[in-house]
Amino acid sequence: LGTRLSQPLEILAVAYFTFWVGSFHFGALTEAANREDLSYGIYLMGYPIQQAVLGLLPGDQQSAWTNISVIMLIAVPLAFASWRLLERPALQHRAALVSLGAARFKSWK
């Protein structure tokens, strides 16, 4: 709208919309997201992939939707591999590592 309140209101509207959509249940997609936690892998790999895509694609072919689509096509399989091969196996050893750390901490006292 071009007023002083436009930008803060747009930020609030996008944040509200994001949480609102996040509260929906999307059936099989929600079940898959609960089973496979890809969020950290996408977060971790998204920026470097985005920078590579920006550097490799010609500037006239980089609409926001093209950029997001290409990045997700690359980041999601990498995040899946990261979850299955690194993150989930590491989390299975978390209890043992915590108890080992607690035992060592007690011995230092």
Coordinates of C-alpha atoms in Angstrom, one line a residue:
L1 CA 0.0 0.0 0.0
G2 CA 3.0 2.3 0.3
T3 CA 2.3 3.4 3.8
R4 CA 4.6 3.3 6.8
L5 CA 2.7 0.3 8.2
S6 CA 2.8 -1.7 5.0
Q7 CA 6.1 -3.5 5.6
P8 CA 5.4 -4.4 9.3
L9 CA 1.9 -5.6 8.4
E10 CA 3.2 -7.7 5.5
I11 CA 5.8 -9.3 7.8
L12 CA 3.1 -10.1 10.3
A13 CA 0.7 -11.4 7.6
V14 CA 3.3 -13.8 6.2
A15 CA 4.3 -15.0 9.6
Y16 CA 0.6 -15.6 10.5
F17 CA -0.1 -17.3 7.2
T18 CA 3.0 -19.6 7.7
F19 CA 1.8 -20.8 11.1
W20 CA -1.7 -21.1 9.9
V21 CA -0.8 -23.3 6.9
G22 CA 1.6 -25.2 9.3
S23 CA -1.3 -26.2 11.5
F24 CA -3.0 -28.1 8.7
H25 CA -2.8 -31.9 8.3
F26 CA -1.9 -32.8 4.7
G27 CA -2.5 -36.6 5.0
A28 CA 0.3 -38.7 3.6
L29 CA 2.6 -35.7 3.3
T30 CA 2.3 -35.0 7.0
E31 CA 2.8 -38.6 7.9
A32 CA 6.0 -38.7 5.7
A33 CA 7.2 -35.5 7.3
N34 CA 6.7 -37.0 10.8
R35 CA 8.6 -40.1 9.8
E36 CA 11.5 -38.5 7.9
D37 CA 12.8 -35.3 9.5
L38 CA 14.3 -33.4 6.5
S39 CA 14.0 -29.9 7.9
Y40 CA 17.6 -29.6 9.3
G41 CA 19.1 -31.0 6.1
I42 CA 17.2 -28.7 3.9
Y43 CA 18.1 -25.8 6.2
L44 CA 21.7 -26.7 6.2
M45 CA 22.1 -27.4 2.5
G46 CA 19.6 -24.9 1.1
Y47 CA 21.8 -21.8 1.1
P48 CA 24.9 -23.3 -0.5
I49 CA 22.7 -24.9 -3.1
Q50 CA 20.9 -21.7 -3.7
Q51 CA 24.2 -19.8 -4.2
A52 CA 25.4 -22.5 -6.7
V53 CA 22.1 -22.3 -8.6
L54 CA 22.3 -18.5 -8.7
G55 CA 25.8 -18.7 -10.1
L56 CA 25.0 -21.4 -12.7
L57 CA 21.7 -20.4 -14.1
P58 CA 21.5 -17.4 -16.4
G59 CA 20.0 -14.3 -14.7
D60 CA 17.0 -14.1 -17.0
Q61 CA 15.9 -17.6 -16.0
Q62 CA 15.8 -17.0 -12.2
S63 CA 12.3 -16.3 -11.2
A64 CA 11.6 -17.0 -7.5
W65 CA 9.6 -20.1 -8.4
T66 CA 12.3 -21.5 -10.7
N67 CA 14.9 -20.9 -8.0
I68 CA 12.8 -22.6 -5.3
S69 CA 11.9 -25.5 -7.5
V70 CA 15.5 -26.2 -8.6
I71 CA 16.8 -25.8 -5.0
M72 CA 14.2 -28.2 -3.6
L73 CA 14.8 -30.8 -6.3
I74 CA 18.4 -30.9 -5.2
A75 CA 18.1 -30.2 -1.4
V76 CA 15.3 -32.7 -0.6
P77 CA 17.1 -35.8 -1.8
L78 CA 20.4 -34.7 -0.1
A79 CA 18.5 -33.9 3.1
F80 CA 16.8 -37.4 2.9
A81 CA 20.3 -39.0 2.5
S82 CA 21.6 -36.9 5.4
W83 CA 18.7 -37.9 7.6
R84 CA 18.9 -41.6 6.8
L85 CA 22.7 -42.0 6.8
L86 CA 23.9 -39.5 9.5
E87 CA 21.3 -37.8 11.6
R88 CA 18.9 -40.7 12.5
P89 CA 21.8 -43.1 13.3
A90 CA 23.5 -40.4 15.4
L91 CA 20.2 -39.8 17.3
Q92 CA 19.9 -43.5 18.1
H93 CA 23.2 -43.2 20.0
R94 CA 22.2 -40.1 21.9
A95 CA 21.2 -41.8 25.2
A96 CA 24.5 -43.7 25.4
L97 CA 26.5 -40.5 24.7
V98 CA 24.5 -38.5 27.3
S99 CA 25.0 -41.1 29.9
L100 CA 28.7 -41.4 29.0
G101 CA 29.0 -37.6 29.3
A102 CA 27.2 -37.5 32.6
A103 CA 29.4 -40.2 34.0
R104 CA 32.6 -38.3 33.0
F105 CA 31.2 -35.1 34.3
K106 CA 30.5 -36.7 37.7
S107 CA 34.1 -38.1 37.8
W108 CA 35.5 -34.5 37.3
K109 CA 33.8 -33.2 40.4

